[in-house]
JSON list of C-alpha atoms in Angstrom, two decimals:
[
{"chain": "A", "resi": 1, "resn": "MET", "atom": "CA", "xyz": [-25.36, 10.51, 19.41]},
{"chain": "A", "resi": 2, "resn": "SER", "atom": "CA", "xyz": [-21.58, 10.32, 18.93]},
{"chain": "A", "resi": 3, "resn": "THR", "atom": "CA", "xyz": [-19.84, 12.84, 16.72]},
{"chain": "A", "resi": 4, "resn": "THR", "atom": "CA", "xyz": [-16.71, 11.69, 14.92]},
{"chain": "A", "resi": 5, "resn": "LEU", "atom": "CA", "xyz": [-13.86, 13.67, 13.41]},
{"chain": "A", "resi": 6, "resn": "VAL", "atom": "CA", "xyz": [-11.47, 12.31, 10.80]},
{"chain": "A", "resi": 7, "resn": "THR", "atom": "CA", "xyz": [-8.41, 14.49, 10.53]},
{"chain": "A", "resi": 8, "resn": "TYR", "atom": "CA", "xyz": [-5.23, 13.95, 8.58]},
{"chain": "A", "resi": 9, "resn": "LEU", "atom": "CA", "xyz": [-1.92, 15.35, 7.44]},
{"chain": "A", "resi": 10, "resn": "SER", "atom": "CA", "xyz": [-1.11, 14.46, 3.83]},
{"chain": "A", "resi": 11, "resn": "ARG", "atom": "CA", "xyz": [1.61, 15.66, 1.51]},
{"chain": "A", "resi": 12, "resn": "SER", "atom": "CA", "xyz": [1.34, 13.26, -1.44]},
{"chain": "A", "resi": 13, "resn": "GLY", "atom": "CA", "xyz": [-2.35, 12.34, -1.13]},
{"chain": "A", "resi": 14, "resn": "ASN", "atom": "CA", "xyz": [-1.84, 8.86, 0.35]},
{"chain": "A", "resi": 15, "resn": "THR", "atom": "CA", "xyz": [-3.03, 9.69, 3.85]},
{"chain": "A", "resi": 16, "resn": "ARG", "atom": "CA", "xyz": [-5.89, 11.78, 2.45]},
{"chain": "A", "resi": 17, "resn": "SER", "atom": "CA", "xyz": [-7.06, 8.75, 0.45]},
{"chain": "A", "resi": 18, "resn": "VAL", "atom": "CA", "xyz": [-7.06, 6.59, 3.58]},
{"chain": "A", "resi": 19, "resn": "ALA", "atom": "CA", "xyz": [-8.83, 9.36, 5.54]},
{"chain": "A", "resi": 20, "resn": "LEU", "atom": "CA", "xyz": [-11.58, 9.50, 2.91]},
{"chain": "A", "resi": 21, "resn": "ALA", "atom": "CA", "xyz": [-12.03, 5.71, 3.12]},
{"chain": "A", "resi": 22, "resn": "VAL", "atom": "CA", "xyz": [-12.26, 5.92, 6.92]},
{"chain": "A", "resi": 23, "resn": "PHE", "atom": "CA", "xyz": [-14.77, 8.76, 6.64]},
{"chain": "A", "resi": 24, "resn": "GLU", "atom": "CA", "xyz": [-16.94, 6.85, 4.14]},
{"chain": "A", "resi": 25, "resn": "ALA", "atom": "CA", "xyz": [-17.30, 3.93, 6.55]},
{"chain": "A", "resi": 26, "resn": "LEU", "atom": "CA", "xyz": [-18.52, 6.01, 9.48]},
{"chain": "A", "resi": 27, "resn": "ALA", "atom": "CA", "xyz": [-22.10, 6.82, 10.40]},
{"chain": "A", "resi": 28, "resn": "GLU", "atom": "CA", "xyz": [-23.33, 10.39, 10.80]},
{"chain": "A", "resi": 29, "resn": "PRO", "atom": "CA", "xyz": [-22.70, 12.75, 12.46]},
{"chain": "A", "resi": 30, "resn": "LYS", "atom": "CA", "xyz": [-19.15, 12.99, 11.18]},
{"chain": "A", "resi": 31, "resn": "GLU", "atom": "CA", "xyz": [-16.69, 15.55, 9.86]},
{"chain": "A", "resi": 32, "resn": "ILE", "atom": "CA", "xyz": [-13.45, 15.35, 7.92]},
{"chain": "A", "resi": 33, "resn": "ARG", "atom": "CA", "xyz": [-10.80, 18.07, 8.04]},
{"chain": "A", "resi": 34, "resn": "PRO", "atom": "CA", "xyz": [-7.13, 18.45, 7.22]},
{"chain": "A", "resi": 35, "resn": "MET", "atom": "CA", "xyz": [-5.15, 18.54, 10.46]},
{"chain": "A", "resi": 36, "resn": "GLU", "atom": "CA", "xyz": [-4.37, 22.25, 10.17]},
{"chain": "A", "resi": 37, "resn": "ALA", "atom": "CA", "xyz": [-8.13, 23.00, 10.11]},
{"chain": "A", "resi": 38, "resn": "ALA", "atom": "CA", "xyz": [-9.13, 20.65, 12.94]},
{"chain": "A", "resi": 39, "resn": "ASN", "atom": "CA", "xyz": [-9.97, 22.45, 16.15]},
{"chain": "A", "resi": 40, "resn": "GLY", "atom": "CA", "xyz": [-12.57, 22.33, 18.90]},
{"chain": "A", "resi": 41, "resn": "LEU", "atom": "CA", "xyz": [-11.58, 18.75, 19.67]},
{"chain": "A", "resi": 42, "resn": "ASP", "atom": "CA", "xyz": [-13.70, 18.64, 22.82]},
{"chain": "A", "resi": 43, "resn": "ALA", "atom": "CA", "xyz": [-16.83, 18.50, 20.62]},
{"chain": "A", "resi": 44, "resn": "TYR", "atom": "CA", "xyz": [-15.99, 15.04, 19.26]},
{"chain": "A", "resi": 45, "resn": "ASP", "atom": "CA", "xyz": [-16.54, 11.66, 20.89]},
{"chain": "A", "resi": 46, "resn": "LEU", "atom": "CA", "xyz": [-14.06, 9.88, 18.60]},
{"chain": "A", "resi": 47, "resn": "ILE", "atom": "CA", "xyz": [-11.18, 11.36, 16.62]},
{"chain": "A", "resi": 48, "resn": "PHE", "atom": "CA", "xyz": [-9.34, 9.53, 13.83]},
{"chain": "A", "resi": 49, "resn": "VAL", "atom": "CA", "xyz": [-5.86, 11.00, 13.30]},
{"chain": "A", "resi": 50, "resn": "GLY", "atom": "CA", "xyz": [-3.87, 10.16, 10.17]},
{"chain": "A", "resi": 51, "resn": "PHE", "atom": "CA", "xyz": [-0.34, 11.04, 9.15]},
{"chain": "A", "resi": 52, "resn": "PRO", "atom": "CA", "xyz": [2.41, 9.95, 6.77]},
{"chain": "A", "resi": 53, "resn": "VAL", "atom": "CA", "xyz": [5.52, 8.35, 8.23]},
{"chain": "A", "resi": 54, "resn": "GLN", "atom": "CA", "xyz": [8.41, 10.66, 7.44]},
{"chain": "A", "resi": 55, "resn": "MET", "atom": "CA", "xyz": [12.04, 9.91, 8.19]},
{"chain": "A", "resi": 56, "resn": "HIS", "atom": "CA", "xyz": [10.93, 6.88, 10.25]},
{"chain": "A", "resi": 57, "resn": "SER", "atom": "CA", "xyz": [8.73, 9.02, 12.48]},
{"chain": "A", "resi": 58, "resn": "VAL", "atom": "CA", "xyz": [5.71, 11.23, 12.98]},
{"chain": "A", "resi": 59, "resn": "PRO", "atom": "CA", "xyz": [5.87, 14.58, 11.11]},
{"chain": "A", "resi": 60, "resn": "TYR", "atom": "CA", "xyz": [6.28, 17.58, 13.42]},
{"chain": "A", "resi": 61, "resn": "ALA", "atom": "CA", "xyz": [2.80, 19.01, 12.64]},
{"chain": "A", "resi": 62, "resn": "ALA", "atom": "CA", "xyz": [1.23, 15.69, 13.62]},
{"chain": "A", "resi": 63, "resn": "GLU", "atom": "CA", "xyz": [3.35, 15.57, 16.81]},
{"chain": "A", "resi": 64, "resn": "VAL", "atom": "CA", "xyz": [2.00, 18.96, 17.84]},
{"chain": "A", "resi": 65, "resn": "PHE", "atom": "CA", "xyz": [-1.57, 17.91, 17.06]},
{"chain": "A", "resi": 66, "resn": "LEU", "atom": "CA", "xyz": [-1.33, 14.63, 18.97]},
{"chain": "A", "resi": 67, "resn": "LYS", "atom": "CA", "xyz": [-0.02, 16.42, 22.05]},
{"chain": "A", "resi": 68, "resn": "LYS", "atom": "CA", "xyz": [-3.00, 18.82, 22.11]},
{"chain": "A", "resi": 69, "resn": "ILE", "atom": "CA", "xyz": [-5.70, 16.13, 22.11]},
{"chain": "A", "resi": 70, "resn": "PRO", "atom": "CA", "xyz": [-7.72, 16.51, 25.32]},
{"chain": "A", "resi": 71, "resn": "ALA", "atom": "CA", "xyz": [-7.05, 14.02, 28.11]},
{"chain": "A", "resi": 72, "resn": "GLY", "atom": "CA", "xyz": [-9.30, 10.99, 27.98]},
{"chain": "A", "resi": 73, "resn": "LYS", "atom": "CA", "xyz": [-10.49, 11.65, 24.41]},
{"chain": "A", "resi": 74, "resn": "LYS", "atom": "CA", "xyz": [-11.06, 8.45, 22.40]},
{"chain": "A", "resi": 75, "resn": "ILE", "atom": "CA", "xyz": [-8.87, 8.36, 19.31]},
{"chain": "A", "resi": 76, "resn": "ALA", "atom": "CA", "xyz": [-7.83, 6.00, 16.53]},
{"chain": "A", "resi": 77, "resn": "LEU", "atom": "CA", "xyz": [-4.55, 6.45, 14.68]},
{"chain": "A", "resi": 78, "resn": "PHE", "atom": "CA", "xyz": [-3.68, 5.62, 11.08]},
{"chain": "A", "resi": 79, "resn": "SER", "atom": "CA", "xyz": [-0.57, 6.14, 9.01]},
{"chain": "A", "resi": 80, "resn": "THR", "atom": "CA", "xyz": [0.80, 5.62, 5.53]},
{"chain": "A", "resi": 81, "resn": "HIS", "atom": "CA", "xyz": [4.38, 4.57, 4.88]},
{"chain": "A", "resi": 82, "resn": "GLY", "atom": "CA", "xyz": [6.75, 3.25, 2.22]},
{"chain": "A", "resi": 83, "resn": "SER", "atom": "CA", "xyz": [8.14, 0.28, 4.13]},
{"chain": "A", "resi": 84, "resn": "LEU", "atom": "CA", "xyz": [7.03, -3.32, 3.94]},
{"chain": "A", "resi": 85, "resn": "PRO", "atom": "CA", "xyz": [3.87, -4.21, 5.89]},
{"chain": "A", "resi": 86, "resn": "GLY", "atom": "CA", "xyz": [4.60, -4.72, 9.58]},
{"chain": "A", "resi": 87, "resn": "HIS", "atom": "CA", "xyz": [8.22, -3.61, 9.23]},
{"chain": "A", "resi": 88, "resn": "ILE", "atom": "CA", "xyz": [9.81, -2.05, 12.29]},
{"chain": "A", "resi": 89, "resn": "LEU", "atom": "CA", "xyz": [10.29, 1.29, 10.48]},
{"chain": "A", "resi": 90, "resn": "SER", "atom": "CA", "xyz": [6.56, 1.83, 10.15]},
{"chain": "A", "resi": 91, "resn": "ARG", "atom": "CA", "xyz": [5.69, 0.27, 13.53]},
{"chain": "A", "resi": 92, "resn": "GLU", "atom": "CA", "xyz": [8.06, 2.62, 15.35]},
{"chain": "A", "resi": 93, "resn": "ALA", "atom": "CA", "xyz": [6.24, 5.65, 13.95]},
{"chain": "A", "resi": 94, "resn": "ILE", "atom": "CA", "xyz": [2.78, 4.48, 14.99]},
{"chain": "A", "resi": 95, "resn": "GLU", "atom": "CA", "xyz": [4.13, 3.44, 18.42]},
{"chain": "A", "resi": 96, "resn": "TYR", "atom": "CA", "xyz": [5.65, 6.90, 18.83]},
{"chain": "A", "resi": 97, "resn": "ALA", "atom": "CA", "xyz": [2.29, 8.46, 17.89]},
{"chain": "A", "resi": 98, "resn": "VAL", "atom": "CA", "xyz": [0.63, 6.41, 20.64]},
{"chain": "A", "resi": 99, "resn": "VAL", "atom": "CA", "xyz": [3.18, 7.79, 23.13]},
{"chain": "A", "resi": 100, "resn": "LEU", "atom": "CA", "xyz": [2.59, 11.36, 21.90]},
{"chain": "A", "resi": 101, "resn": "ALA", "atom": "CA", "xyz": [-1.16, 10.91, 22.43]},
{"chain": "A", "resi": 102, "resn": "SER", "atom": "CA", "xyz": [-0.76, 9.18, 25.79]},
{"chain": "A", "resi": 103, "resn": "GLN", "atom": "CA", "xyz": [-3.21, 11.56, 27.46]},
{"chain": "A", "resi": 104, "resn": "ALA", "atom": "CA", "xyz": [-5.92, 10.24, 25.12]},
{"chain": "A", "resi": 105, "resn": "LYS", "atom": "CA", "xyz": [-7.48, 6.78, 25.00]},
{"chain": "A", "resi": 106, "resn": "VAL", "atom": "CA", "xyz": [-6.11, 5.09, 21.86]},
{"chain": "A", "resi": 107, "resn": "LEU", "atom": "CA", "xyz": [-8.69, 2.56, 20.67]},
{"chain": "A", "resi": 108, "resn": "GLY", "atom": "CA", "xyz": [-6.56, 1.19, 17.84]},
{"chain": "A", "resi": 109, "resn": "THR", "atom": "CA", "xyz": [-4.14, 1.81, 15.00]},
{"chain": "A", "resi": 110, "resn": "TYR", "atom": "CA", "xyz": [-3.98, 1.09, 11.28]},
{"chain": "A", "resi": 111, "resn": "ALA", "atom": "CA", "xyz": [-1.01, 1.46, 8.94]},
{"chain": "A", "resi": 112, "resn": "CYS", "atom": "CA", "xyz": [-0.81, 0.91, 5.20]},
{"chain": "A", "resi": 113, "resn": "ARG", "atom": "CA", "xyz": [1.70, 1.41, 2.47]},
{"chain": "A", "resi": 114, "resn": "GLY", "atom": "CA", "xyz": [1.77, 4.54, 0.34]},
{"chain": "A", "resi": 115, "resn": "ARG", "atom": "CA", "xyz": [3.77, 5.58, -2.69]},
{"chain": "A", "resi": 116, "resn": "LEU", "atom": "CA", "xyz": [6.61, 7.99, -2.18]},
{"chain": "A", "resi": 117, "resn": "SER", "atom": "CA", "xyz": [7.36, 10.88, -4.49]},
{"chain": "A", "resi": 118, "resn": "VAL", "atom": "CA", "xyz": [10.36, 10.67, -6.79]},
{"chain": "A", "resi": 119, "resn": "GLN", "atom": "CA", "xyz": [11.98, 13.45, -4.75]},
{"chain": "A", "resi": 120, "resn": "ALA", "atom": "CA", "xyz": [11.51, 11.52, -1.50]},
{"chain": "A", "resi": 121, "resn": "LEU", "atom": "CA", "xyz": [12.92, 8.35, -3.04]},
{"chain": "A", "resi": 122, "resn": "GLU", "atom": "CA", "xyz": [15.96, 10.25, -4.30]},
{"chain": "A", "resi": 123, "resn": "ALA", "atom": "CA", "xyz": [16.54, 11.88, -0.91]},
{"chain": "A", "resi": 124, "resn": "LEU", "atom": "CA", "xyz": [16.27, 8.54, 0.87]},
{"chain": "A", "resi": 125, "resn": "GLY", "atom": "CA", "xyz": [18.68, 6.97, -1.60]},
{"chain": "A", "resi": 126, "resn": "ARG", "atom": "CA", "xyz": [21.34, 9.59, -0.81]},
{"chain": "A", "resi": 127, "resn": "SER", "atom": "CA", "xyz": [21.08, 9.05, 2.92]},
{"chain": "A", "resi": 128, "resn": "PRO", "atom": "CA", "xyz": [22.95, 6.02, 4.33]},
{"chain": "A", "resi": 129, "resn": "GLU", "atom": "CA", "xyz": [20.78, 5.90, 7.47]},
{"chain": "A", "resi": 130, "resn": "HIS", "atom": "CA", "xyz": [17.68, 5.56, 5.26]},
{"chain": "A", "resi": 131, "resn": "GLN", "atom": "CA", "xyz": [19.09, 2.98, 2.87]},
{"chain": "A", "resi": 132, "resn": "GLU", "atom": "CA", "xyz": [16.83, 0.15, 4.06]},
{"chain": "A", "resi": 133, "resn": "TRP", "atom": "CA", "xyz": [13.75, 2.32, 3.64]},
{"chain": "A", "resi": 134, "resn": "ALA", "atom": "CA", "xyz": [14.93, 3.46, 0.20]},
{"chain": "A", "resi": 135, "resn": "GLU", "atom": "CA", "xyz": [15.16, -0.19, -0.88]},
{"chain": "A", "resi": 136, "resn": "MET", "atom": "CA", "xyz": [11.61, -0.99, 0.30]},
{"chain": "A", "resi": 137, "resn": "ALA", "atom": "CA", "xyz": [9.82, 2.16, -0.80]},
{"chain": "A", "resi": 138, "resn": "PRO", "atom": "CA", "xyz": [9.64, 1.59, -4.59]},
{"chain": "A", "resi": 139, "resn": "SER", "atom": "CA", "xyz": [7.48, -1.50, -4.06]},
{"chain": "A", "resi": 140, "resn": "ALA", "atom": "CA", "xyz": [4.83, 0.74, -2.43]},
{"chain": "A", "resi": 141, "resn": "ALA", "atom": "CA", "xyz": [4.22, 2.56, -5.73]},
{"chain": "A", "resi": 142, "resn": "THR", "atom": "CA", "xyz": [0.71, 1.13, -6.22]},
{"chain": "A", "resi": 143, "resn": "HIS", "atom": "CA", "xyz": [-0.51, 1.87, -2.68]},
{"chain": "A", "resi": 144, "resn": "PRO", "atom": "CA", "xyz": [-2.81, 2.68, -1.11]},
{"chain": "A", "resi": 145, "resn": "ASP", "atom": "CA", "xyz": [-4.76, 0.29, -3.30]},
{"chain": "A", "resi": 146, "resn": "ALA", "atom": "CA", "xyz": [-8.35, -0.99, -3.17]},
{"chain": "A", "resi": 147, "resn": "VAL", "atom": "CA", "xyz": [-7.47, -3.64, -0.56]},
{"chain": "A", "resi": 148, "resn": "ASP", "atom": "CA", "xyz": [-5.74, -1.05, 1.66]},
{"chain": "A", "resi": 149, "resn": "LEU", "atom": "CA", "xyz": [-8.76, 1.25, 1.46]},
{"chain": "A", "resi": 150, "resn": "GLU", "atom": "CA", "xyz": [-11.20, -1.55, 2.28]},
{"chain": "A", "resi": 151, "resn": "GLU", "atom": "CA", "xyz": [-9.03, -2.45, 5.28]},
{"chain": "A", "resi": 152, "resn": "ALA", "atom": "CA", "xyz": [-9.18, 1.23, 6.32]},
{"chain": "A", "resi": 153, "resn": "ARG", "atom": "CA", "xyz": [-12.99, 1.12, 6.12]},
{"chain": "A", "resi": 154, "resn": "ALA", "atom": "CA", "xyz": [-13.07, -2.04, 8.24]},
{"chain": "A", "resi": 155, "resn": "PHE", "atom": "CA", "xyz": [-10.73, -0.37, 10.75]},
{"chain": "A", "resi": 156, "resn": "ALA", "atom": "CA", "xyz": [-13.08, 2.63, 10.94]},
{"chain": "A", "resi": 157, "resn": "ARG", "atom": "CA", "xyz": [-16.10, 0.43, 11.58]},
{"chain": "A", "resi": 158, "resn": "ARG", "atom": "CA", "xyz": [-14.24, -1.49, 14.34]},
{"chain": "A", "resi": 159, "resn": "MET", "atom": "CA", "xyz": [-13.14, 1.72, 16.04]},
{"chain": "A", "resi": 160, "resn": "ALA", "atom": "CA", "xyz": [-16.66, 3.19, 15.88]},
{"chain": "A", "resi": 161, "resn": "MET", "atom": "CA", "xyz": [-18.04, -0.01, 17.40]},
{"chain": "A", "resi": 162, "resn": "LEU", "atom": "CA", "xyz": [-15.43, 0.13, 20.17]},
{"chain": "A", "resi": 163, "resn": "GLU", "atom": "CA", "xyz": [-16.27, 3.76, 20.88]},
{"chain": "A", "resi": 164, "resn": "ALA", "atom": "CA", "xyz": [-19.98, 2.94, 21.01]},
{"chain": "A", "resi": 165, "resn": "HIS", "atom": "CA", "xyz": [-19.31, 0.20, 23.57]},
{"chain": "A", "resi": 166, "resn": "GLY", "atom": "CA", "xyz": [-17.22, 2.34, 25.87]},
{"chain": "A", "resi": 167, "resn": "GLY", "atom": "CA", "xyz": [-13.86, 1.63, 24.26]},
{"chain": "A", "resi": 168, "resn": "TYR", "atom": "CA", "xyz": [-13.65, -2.04, 25.20]}
]
């Protein structure tokens, strides 16, 4: 019987909300842990790894975690971000995460919008290189919403089915 881990890095609660939705959709046996408490990765058949997009990229703690995933391990990645759906700024982060975890077998990815804190919005607004993001981010204030969380559950079920069928 496959054992699944859902692990996440969350600062504002957005990624945690998505992680909980992913976890709910999975069959037992399963565990959920914040990234800093996730260890013994060899014991899991499938690992879901979630992180917030920060400064157009993967946060350092998530980078370190992704690099330590055992070779050949089946994983699924999810992220939360303040940009518009499908925008290059969020895609670049998830693509970079795939590169960081290149020793693993990435079964799929999911990204959804998430509200940014007032402090983050202010910091982005003061930074010319983040101006585009600062203009998009306020419209993410109501996310992740019920639709986002249902999409996360559907993603989890698809990834579990892929893992059960050998990753194909």
